[in-house]
Short mmCIF file of C-alpha atoms in Angstrom, two decimals:
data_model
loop_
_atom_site.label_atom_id
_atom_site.label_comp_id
_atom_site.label_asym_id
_atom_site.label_seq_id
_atom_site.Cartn_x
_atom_site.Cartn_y
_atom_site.Cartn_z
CA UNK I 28 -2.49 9.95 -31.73
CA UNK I 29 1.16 10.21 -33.53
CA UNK I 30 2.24 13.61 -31.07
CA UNK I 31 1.08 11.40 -27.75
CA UNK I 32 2.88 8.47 -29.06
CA UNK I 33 5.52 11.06 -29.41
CA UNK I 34 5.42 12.77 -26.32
CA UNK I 35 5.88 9.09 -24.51
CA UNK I 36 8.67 8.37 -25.87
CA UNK I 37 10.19 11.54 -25.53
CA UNK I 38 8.95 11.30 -21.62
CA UNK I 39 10.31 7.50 -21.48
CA UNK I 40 13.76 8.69 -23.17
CA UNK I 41 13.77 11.03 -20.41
CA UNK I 42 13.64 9.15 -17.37
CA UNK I 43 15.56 5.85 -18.97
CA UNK I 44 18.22 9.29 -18.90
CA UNK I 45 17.35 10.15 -15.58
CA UNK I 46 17.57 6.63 -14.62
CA UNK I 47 20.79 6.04 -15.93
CA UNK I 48 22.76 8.76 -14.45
CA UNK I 49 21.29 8.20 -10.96
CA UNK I 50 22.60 4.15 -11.60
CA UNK I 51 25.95 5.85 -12.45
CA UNK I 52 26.46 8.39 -9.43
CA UNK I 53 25.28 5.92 -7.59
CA UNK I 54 28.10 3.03 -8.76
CA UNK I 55 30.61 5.96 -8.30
CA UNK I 56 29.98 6.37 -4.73
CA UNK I 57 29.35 2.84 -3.70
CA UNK I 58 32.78 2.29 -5.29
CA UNK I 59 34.94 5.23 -3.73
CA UNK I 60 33.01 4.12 0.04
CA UNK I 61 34.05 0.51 -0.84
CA UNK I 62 37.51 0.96 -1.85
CA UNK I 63 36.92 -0.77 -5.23
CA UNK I 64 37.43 -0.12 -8.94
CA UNK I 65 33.65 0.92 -10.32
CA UNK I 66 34.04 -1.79 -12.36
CA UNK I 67 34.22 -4.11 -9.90
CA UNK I 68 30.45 -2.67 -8.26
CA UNK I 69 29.33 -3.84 -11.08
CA UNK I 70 30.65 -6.94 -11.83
CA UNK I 71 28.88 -7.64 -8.02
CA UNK I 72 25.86 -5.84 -8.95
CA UNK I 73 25.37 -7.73 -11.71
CA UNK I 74 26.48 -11.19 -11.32
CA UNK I 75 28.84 -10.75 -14.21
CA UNK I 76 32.62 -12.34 -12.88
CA UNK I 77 33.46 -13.93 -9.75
CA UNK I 78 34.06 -11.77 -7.18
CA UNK I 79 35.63 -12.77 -3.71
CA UNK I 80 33.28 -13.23 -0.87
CA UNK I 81 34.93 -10.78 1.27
CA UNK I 82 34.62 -8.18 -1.80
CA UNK I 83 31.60 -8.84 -2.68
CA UNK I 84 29.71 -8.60 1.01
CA UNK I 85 31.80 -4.96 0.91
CA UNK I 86 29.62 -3.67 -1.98
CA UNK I 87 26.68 -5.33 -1.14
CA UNK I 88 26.72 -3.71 1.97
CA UNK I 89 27.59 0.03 0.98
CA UNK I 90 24.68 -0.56 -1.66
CA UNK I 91 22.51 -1.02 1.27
CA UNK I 92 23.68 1.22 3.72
CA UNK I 93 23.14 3.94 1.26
CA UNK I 94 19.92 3.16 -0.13
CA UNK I 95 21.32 2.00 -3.33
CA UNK I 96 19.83 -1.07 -3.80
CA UNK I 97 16.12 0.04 -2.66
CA UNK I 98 15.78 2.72 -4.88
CA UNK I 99 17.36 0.67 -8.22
CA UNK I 100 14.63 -2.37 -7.33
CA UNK I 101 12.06 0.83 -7.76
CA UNK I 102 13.73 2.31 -10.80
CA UNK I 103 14.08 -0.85 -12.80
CA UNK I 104 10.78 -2.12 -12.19
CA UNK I 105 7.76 -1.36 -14.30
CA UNK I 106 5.12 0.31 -12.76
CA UNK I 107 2.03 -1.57 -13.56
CA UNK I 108 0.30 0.78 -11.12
CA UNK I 109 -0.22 4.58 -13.07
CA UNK I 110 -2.80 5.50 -10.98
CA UNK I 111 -3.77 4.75 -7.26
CA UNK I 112 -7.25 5.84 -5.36
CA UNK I 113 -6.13 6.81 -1.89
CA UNK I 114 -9.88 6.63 -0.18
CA UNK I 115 -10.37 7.98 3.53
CA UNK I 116 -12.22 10.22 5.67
CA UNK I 117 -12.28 13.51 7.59
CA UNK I 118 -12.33 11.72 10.73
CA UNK I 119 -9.18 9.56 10.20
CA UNK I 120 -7.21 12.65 9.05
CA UNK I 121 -8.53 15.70 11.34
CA UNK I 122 -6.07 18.64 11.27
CA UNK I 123 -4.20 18.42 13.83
CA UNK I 124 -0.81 18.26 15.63
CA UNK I 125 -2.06 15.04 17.94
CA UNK I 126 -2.98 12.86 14.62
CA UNK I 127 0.69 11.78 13.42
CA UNK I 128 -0.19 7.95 13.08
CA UNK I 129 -2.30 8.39 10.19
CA UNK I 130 -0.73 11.88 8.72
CA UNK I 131 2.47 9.92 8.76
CA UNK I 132 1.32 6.68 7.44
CA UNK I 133 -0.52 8.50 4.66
CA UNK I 134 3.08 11.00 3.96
CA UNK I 135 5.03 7.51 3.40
CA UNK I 136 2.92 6.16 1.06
CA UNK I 137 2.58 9.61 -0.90
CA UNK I 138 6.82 9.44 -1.16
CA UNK I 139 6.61 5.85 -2.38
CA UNK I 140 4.19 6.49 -4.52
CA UNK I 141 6.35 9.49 -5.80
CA UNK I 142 9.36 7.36 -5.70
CA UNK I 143 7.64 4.81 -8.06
CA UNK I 144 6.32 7.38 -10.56
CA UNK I 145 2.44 6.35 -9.55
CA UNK I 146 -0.19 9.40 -9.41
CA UNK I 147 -1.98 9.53 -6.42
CA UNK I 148 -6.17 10.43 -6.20
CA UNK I 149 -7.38 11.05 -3.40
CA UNK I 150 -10.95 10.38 -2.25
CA UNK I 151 -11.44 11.83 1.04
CA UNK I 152 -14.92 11.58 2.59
CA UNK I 153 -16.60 13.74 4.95
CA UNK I 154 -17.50 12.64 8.52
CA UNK I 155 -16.38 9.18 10.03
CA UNK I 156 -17.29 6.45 7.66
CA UNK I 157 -16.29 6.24 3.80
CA UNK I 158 -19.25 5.60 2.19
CA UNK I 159 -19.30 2.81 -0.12
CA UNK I 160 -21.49 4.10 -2.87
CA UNK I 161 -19.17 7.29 -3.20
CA UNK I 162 -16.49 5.30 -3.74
CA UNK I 163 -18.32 3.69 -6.27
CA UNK I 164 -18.97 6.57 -8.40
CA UNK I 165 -15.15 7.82 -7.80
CA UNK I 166 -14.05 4.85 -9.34
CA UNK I 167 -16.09 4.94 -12.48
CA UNK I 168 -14.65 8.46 -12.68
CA UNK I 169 -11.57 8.08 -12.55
CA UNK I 170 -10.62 4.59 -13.32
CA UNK I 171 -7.38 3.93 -11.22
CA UNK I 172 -5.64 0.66 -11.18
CA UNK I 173 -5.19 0.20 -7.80
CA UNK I 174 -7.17 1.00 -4.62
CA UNK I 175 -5.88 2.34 -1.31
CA UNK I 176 -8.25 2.50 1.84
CA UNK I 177 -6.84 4.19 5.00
CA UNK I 178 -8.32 2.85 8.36
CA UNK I 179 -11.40 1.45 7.38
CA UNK I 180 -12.10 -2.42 7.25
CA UNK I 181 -15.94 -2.35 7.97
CA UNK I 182 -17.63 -5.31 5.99
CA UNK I 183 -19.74 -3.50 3.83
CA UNK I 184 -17.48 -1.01 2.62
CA UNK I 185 -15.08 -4.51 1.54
CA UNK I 186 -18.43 -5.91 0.41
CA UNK I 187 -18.77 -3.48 -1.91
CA UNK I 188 -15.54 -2.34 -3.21
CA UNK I 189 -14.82 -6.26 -3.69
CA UNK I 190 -17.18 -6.01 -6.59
CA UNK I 191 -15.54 -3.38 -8.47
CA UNK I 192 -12.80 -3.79 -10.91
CA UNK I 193 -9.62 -2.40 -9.41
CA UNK I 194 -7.10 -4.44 -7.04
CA UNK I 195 -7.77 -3.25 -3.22
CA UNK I 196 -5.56 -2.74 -0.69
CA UNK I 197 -6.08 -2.08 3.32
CA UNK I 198 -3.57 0.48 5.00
CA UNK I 199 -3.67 -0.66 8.67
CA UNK I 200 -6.83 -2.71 9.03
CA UNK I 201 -7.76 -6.00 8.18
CA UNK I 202 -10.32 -8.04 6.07
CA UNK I 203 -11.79 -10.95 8.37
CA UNK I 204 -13.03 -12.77 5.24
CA UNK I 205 -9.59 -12.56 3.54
CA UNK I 206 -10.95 -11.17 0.29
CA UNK I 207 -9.07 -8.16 -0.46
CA UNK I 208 -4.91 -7.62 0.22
CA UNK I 209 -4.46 -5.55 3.90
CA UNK I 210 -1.33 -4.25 5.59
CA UNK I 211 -1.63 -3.50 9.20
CA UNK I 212 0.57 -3.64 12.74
CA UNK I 213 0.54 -6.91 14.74
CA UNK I 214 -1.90 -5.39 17.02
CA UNK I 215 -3.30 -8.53 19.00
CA UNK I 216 0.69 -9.97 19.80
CA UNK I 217 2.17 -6.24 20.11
CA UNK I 218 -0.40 -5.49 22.85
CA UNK I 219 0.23 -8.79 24.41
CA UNK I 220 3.87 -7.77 24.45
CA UNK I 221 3.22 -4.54 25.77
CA UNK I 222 0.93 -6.38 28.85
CA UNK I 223 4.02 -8.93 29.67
CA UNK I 224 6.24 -5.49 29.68
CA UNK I 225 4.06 -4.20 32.55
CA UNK I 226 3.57 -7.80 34.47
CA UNK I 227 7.60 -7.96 34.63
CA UNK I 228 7.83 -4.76 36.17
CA UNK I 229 5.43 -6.03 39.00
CA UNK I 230 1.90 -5.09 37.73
CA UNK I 231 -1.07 -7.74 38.20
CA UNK I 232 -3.41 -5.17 38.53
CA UNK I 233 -3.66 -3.25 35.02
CA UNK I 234 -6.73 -2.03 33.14
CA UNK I 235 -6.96 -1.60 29.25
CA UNK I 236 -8.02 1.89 28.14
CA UNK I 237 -10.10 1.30 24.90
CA UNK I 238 -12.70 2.46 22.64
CA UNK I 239 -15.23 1.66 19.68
CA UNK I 240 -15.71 -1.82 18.31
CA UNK I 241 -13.18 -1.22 15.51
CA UNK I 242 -11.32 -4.61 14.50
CA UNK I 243 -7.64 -2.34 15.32
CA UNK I 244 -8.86 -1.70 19.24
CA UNK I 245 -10.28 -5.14 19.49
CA UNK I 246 -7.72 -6.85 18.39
CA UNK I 247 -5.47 -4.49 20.92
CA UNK I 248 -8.05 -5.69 23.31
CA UNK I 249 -7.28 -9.50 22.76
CA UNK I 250 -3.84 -9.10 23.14
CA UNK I 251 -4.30 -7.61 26.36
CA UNK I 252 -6.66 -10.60 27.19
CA UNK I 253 -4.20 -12.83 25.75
CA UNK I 254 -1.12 -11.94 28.21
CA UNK I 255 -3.11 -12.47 31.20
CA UNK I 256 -3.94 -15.56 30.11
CA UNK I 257 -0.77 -17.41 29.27
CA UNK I 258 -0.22 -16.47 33.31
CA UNK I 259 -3.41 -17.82 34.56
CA UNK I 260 -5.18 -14.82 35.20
CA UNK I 261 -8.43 -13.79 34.41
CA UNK I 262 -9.47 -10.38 33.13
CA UNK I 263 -12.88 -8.87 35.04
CA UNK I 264 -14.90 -6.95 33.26
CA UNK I 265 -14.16 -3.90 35.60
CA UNK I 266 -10.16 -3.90 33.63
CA UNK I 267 -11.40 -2.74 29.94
CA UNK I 268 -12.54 0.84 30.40
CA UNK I 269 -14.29 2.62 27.38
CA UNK I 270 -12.94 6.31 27.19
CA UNK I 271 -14.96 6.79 24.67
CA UNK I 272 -12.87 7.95 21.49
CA UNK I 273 -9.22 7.93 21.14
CA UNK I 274 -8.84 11.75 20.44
CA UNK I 275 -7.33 13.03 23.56
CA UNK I 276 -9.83 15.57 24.91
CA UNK I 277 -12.83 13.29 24.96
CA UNK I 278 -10.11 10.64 26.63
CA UNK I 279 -9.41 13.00 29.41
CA UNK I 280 -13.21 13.91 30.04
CA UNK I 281 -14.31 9.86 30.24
CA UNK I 282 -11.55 9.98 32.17
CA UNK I 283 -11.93 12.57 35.31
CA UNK I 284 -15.20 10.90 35.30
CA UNK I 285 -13.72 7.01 36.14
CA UNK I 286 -11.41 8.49 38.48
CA UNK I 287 -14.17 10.12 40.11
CA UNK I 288 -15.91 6.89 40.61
CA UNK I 289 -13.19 4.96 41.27
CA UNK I 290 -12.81 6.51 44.87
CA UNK I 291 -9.46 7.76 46.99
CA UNK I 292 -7.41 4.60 45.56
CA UNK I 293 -7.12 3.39 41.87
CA UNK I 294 -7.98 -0.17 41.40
CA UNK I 295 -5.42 -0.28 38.80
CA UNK I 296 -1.21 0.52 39.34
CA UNK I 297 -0.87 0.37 35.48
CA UNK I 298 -2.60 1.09 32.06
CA UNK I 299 -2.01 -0.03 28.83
CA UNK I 300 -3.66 2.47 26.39
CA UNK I 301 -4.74 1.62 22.79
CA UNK I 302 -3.25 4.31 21.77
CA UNK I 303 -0.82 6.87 22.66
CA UNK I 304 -3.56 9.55 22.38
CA UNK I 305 -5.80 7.69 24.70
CA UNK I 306 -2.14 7.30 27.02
CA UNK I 307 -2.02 11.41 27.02
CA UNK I 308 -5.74 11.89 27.65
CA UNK I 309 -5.13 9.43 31.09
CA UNK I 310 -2.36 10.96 31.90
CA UNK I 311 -3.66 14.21 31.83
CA UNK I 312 -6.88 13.72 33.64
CA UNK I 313 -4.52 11.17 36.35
CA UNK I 314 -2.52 14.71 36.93
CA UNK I 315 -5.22 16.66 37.56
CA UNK I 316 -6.48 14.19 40.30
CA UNK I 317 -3.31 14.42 41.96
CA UNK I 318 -1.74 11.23 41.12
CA UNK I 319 1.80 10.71 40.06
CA UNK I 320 2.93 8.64 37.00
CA UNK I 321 4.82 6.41 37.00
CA UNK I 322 5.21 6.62 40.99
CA UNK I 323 1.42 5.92 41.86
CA UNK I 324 0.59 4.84 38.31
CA UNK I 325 2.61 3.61 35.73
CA UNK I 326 0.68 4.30 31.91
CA UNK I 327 1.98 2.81 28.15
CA UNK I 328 0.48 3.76 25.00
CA UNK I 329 0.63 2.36 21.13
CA UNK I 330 1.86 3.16 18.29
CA UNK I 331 4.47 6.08 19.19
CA UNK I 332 3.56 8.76 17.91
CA UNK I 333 6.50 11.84 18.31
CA UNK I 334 4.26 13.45 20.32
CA UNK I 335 4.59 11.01 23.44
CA UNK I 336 7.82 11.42 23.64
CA UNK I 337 8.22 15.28 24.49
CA UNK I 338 5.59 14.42 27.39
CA UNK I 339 6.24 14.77 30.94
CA UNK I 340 7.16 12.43 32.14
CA UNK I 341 8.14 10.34 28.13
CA UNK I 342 5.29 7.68 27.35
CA UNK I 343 6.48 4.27 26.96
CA UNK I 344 4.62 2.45 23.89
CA UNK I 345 4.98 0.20 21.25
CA UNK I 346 6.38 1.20 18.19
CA UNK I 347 3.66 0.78 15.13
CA UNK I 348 6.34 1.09 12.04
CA UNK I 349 3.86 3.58 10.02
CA UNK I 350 6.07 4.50 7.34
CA UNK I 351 6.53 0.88 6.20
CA UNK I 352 3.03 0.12 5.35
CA UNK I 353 2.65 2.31 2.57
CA UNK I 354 5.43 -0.04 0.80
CA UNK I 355 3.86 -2.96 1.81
CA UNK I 356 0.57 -2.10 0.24
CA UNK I 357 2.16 -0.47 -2.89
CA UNK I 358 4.14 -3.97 -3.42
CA UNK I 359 0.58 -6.08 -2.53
CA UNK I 360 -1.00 -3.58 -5.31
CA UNK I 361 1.59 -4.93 -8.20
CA UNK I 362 1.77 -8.06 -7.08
CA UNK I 363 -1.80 -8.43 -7.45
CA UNK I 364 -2.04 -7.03 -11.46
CA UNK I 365 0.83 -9.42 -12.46
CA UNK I 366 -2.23 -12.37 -11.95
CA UNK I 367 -5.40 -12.67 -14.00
CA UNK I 368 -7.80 -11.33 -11.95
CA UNK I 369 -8.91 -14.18 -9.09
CA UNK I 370 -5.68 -16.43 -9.76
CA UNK I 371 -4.17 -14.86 -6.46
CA UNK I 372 -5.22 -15.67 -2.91
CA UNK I 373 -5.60 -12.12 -1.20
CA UNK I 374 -2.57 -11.40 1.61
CA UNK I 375 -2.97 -10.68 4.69
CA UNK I 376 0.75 -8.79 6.21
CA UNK I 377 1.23 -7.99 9.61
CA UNK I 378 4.50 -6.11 10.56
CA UNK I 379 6.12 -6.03 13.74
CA UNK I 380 6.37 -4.03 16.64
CA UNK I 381 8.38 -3.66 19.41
CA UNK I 382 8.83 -2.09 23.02
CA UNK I 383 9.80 1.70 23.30
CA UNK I 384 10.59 2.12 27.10
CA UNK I 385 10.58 5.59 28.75
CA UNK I 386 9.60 7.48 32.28
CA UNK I 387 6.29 6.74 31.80
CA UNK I 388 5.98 3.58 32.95
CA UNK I 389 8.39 1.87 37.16
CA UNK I 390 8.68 -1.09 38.71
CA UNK I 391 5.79 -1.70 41.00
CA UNK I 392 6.75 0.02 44.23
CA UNK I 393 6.27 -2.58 47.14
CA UNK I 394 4.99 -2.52 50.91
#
């Protein structure tokens, strides 16, 4: 007991050390790029003697600009999170090159969890669904503080893991009954966005590529519904296709398939995609049919992934801001073990996204 109360405080001398010579590098630099005396970064740092506005919004912004005041919120704070779960499954991380929005979602949080000193264990399923039971077990294993699911908001996975001891956290998905803390895009308005993108270029006519009856795509879905609303127009049944899956090859199969059926002319001059895989797949199989995008078809994807844009010709989507929601959910997480356990209503945080325009998607050529 005495040499591992010994080797903490040797490991806590260490990085209060570590600590303190990255605070004074860092002071050094923001002083030299500020054209101040170090003494004065810290006077502004600290609240310690008046400064003069000017002065002061100087430093303030060099200790922004160079990350300065990010990474000193992490280092000061306590981590009341040691240990994290990070639960997902084989489907929502296959290996490959086309599945950036979750391998880079799931990088960001493993470098703020590095950043904040919190050990990551990771609990990754096999097949499609995490399986609630597993989890279960995991837990009583390893006993983290905190609990990180990727992707998966079904009901009785939450049902179950909401009667467990650790905090729980959703990375991009969302609890309907508001019981544990989730962190996801604003699906429903970003897809609306994306819909009143294509109506100003000219598009009435635009089907919804889809797939699944996950809460992410439905909500997608609504948005999509939502923009042709707010103009009066309805949305037939005919305009939300089912491709199937969002991996790109089963896309592009569904695909050739409702072009074939669809006859010599589309029904459609523009798609908004779910997904920038699903926006590849469709623009793949529309190539092979002979049709040119965005001259006879004009497609936009979700989330922007790199991949879309090194296509040909670059998709237009709507940037999904992946790396942030890591940090969100790591924040949610310590927020949540400041509280005795049910004195905190669970959050619910939505981040924005916006319009990336490219070649993929023209005006609506008339006559």
């Amino acid at each position: 007991m005495v040499l591992e109360d010994c080797r903490r405080g040797a490991y806590a001398l260490e990085r209060f050390a570590t600590v303190r010579a990255y605070m004074s590098s860092g002071i050094k630099l923001i002083a030299e790029r500020a054209n101040v005396s170090i003494s004065t970064v810290s006077h502004v740092l600290n609240g310690t003697a008046p400064i003069s506005e000017g002065v002061q919004e100087r430093v303030l912004s060099v200790a922004r600009d160079t990350g300065y005041l990010a990474k000193r919120k992490r280092k000061a704070s306590i981590s009341l999170l040691p240990t994290v779960l990070l639960v997902a499954c084989d489907a929502t991380l296959p290996k490959s090159d086309r599945n950036l929005v979750a391998w880079t979602m799931i990088n960001a949080f493993r470098n703020e969890c590095r950043a904040r000193g919190i050990r990551i264990i990771p609990h990754i399923e096999p097949g499609s669904e995490i399986d609630p039971e597993n989890v279960a077990t995991a837990i009583a294993k390893h006993n983290p503080n905190g609990i990180a699911v990727m992707q998966d908001d079904r009901p009785v996975l939450i049902d179950r893991l909401h009667e467990l001891g650790p905090e729980i956290v959703v990375l991009s998905g969302q609890d309907p009954s508001m019981r544990v803390d989730t962190v996801s895009p604003g699906n429903q308005f970003g897809a609306c966005l994306a819909t009143r993108y294509l109506f100003s270029l000219g598009h009435t006519r635009i089907g919804h590529l889809t797939w699944g009856q996950r809460l992410t795509t439905r909500q997608r879905m609504y948005g999509f519904i939502d923009a042709h609303r707010e103009r009066g127009l309805k949305v037939h049944d005919d305009a939300i296709i089912d491709v199937g899956d969002y991996q790109q090859h089963v896309v592009e199969k569904n695909m050739d398939r409702w072009i074939e059926t669809a006859g010599p002319k589309l029904p459609f001059t523009a798609l908004f995609c779910a997904a920038d895989n699903a926006a590849i797949g469709a623009m793949n199989s529309l190539r092979k049919a002979g049709y040119r995008i965005p001259e006879d078809i004009s497609v936009m994807g979700f989330d922007n992934a790199l991949f879309g844009e090194f296509q040909e010709p670059p998709l237009t989507t709507m940037h999904v801001p992946m790396e942030e929601i890591g940090h969100v959910a790591l924040n949610l997480l310590e927020e949540a073990l400041t509280l005795p356990k049910g004195a905190r209503s669970p959050r619910r945080v939505e981040l924005g996204c916006r319009l990336i325009e490219r070649k993929s998607t023209a005006p609506l050529a008339r006559g």
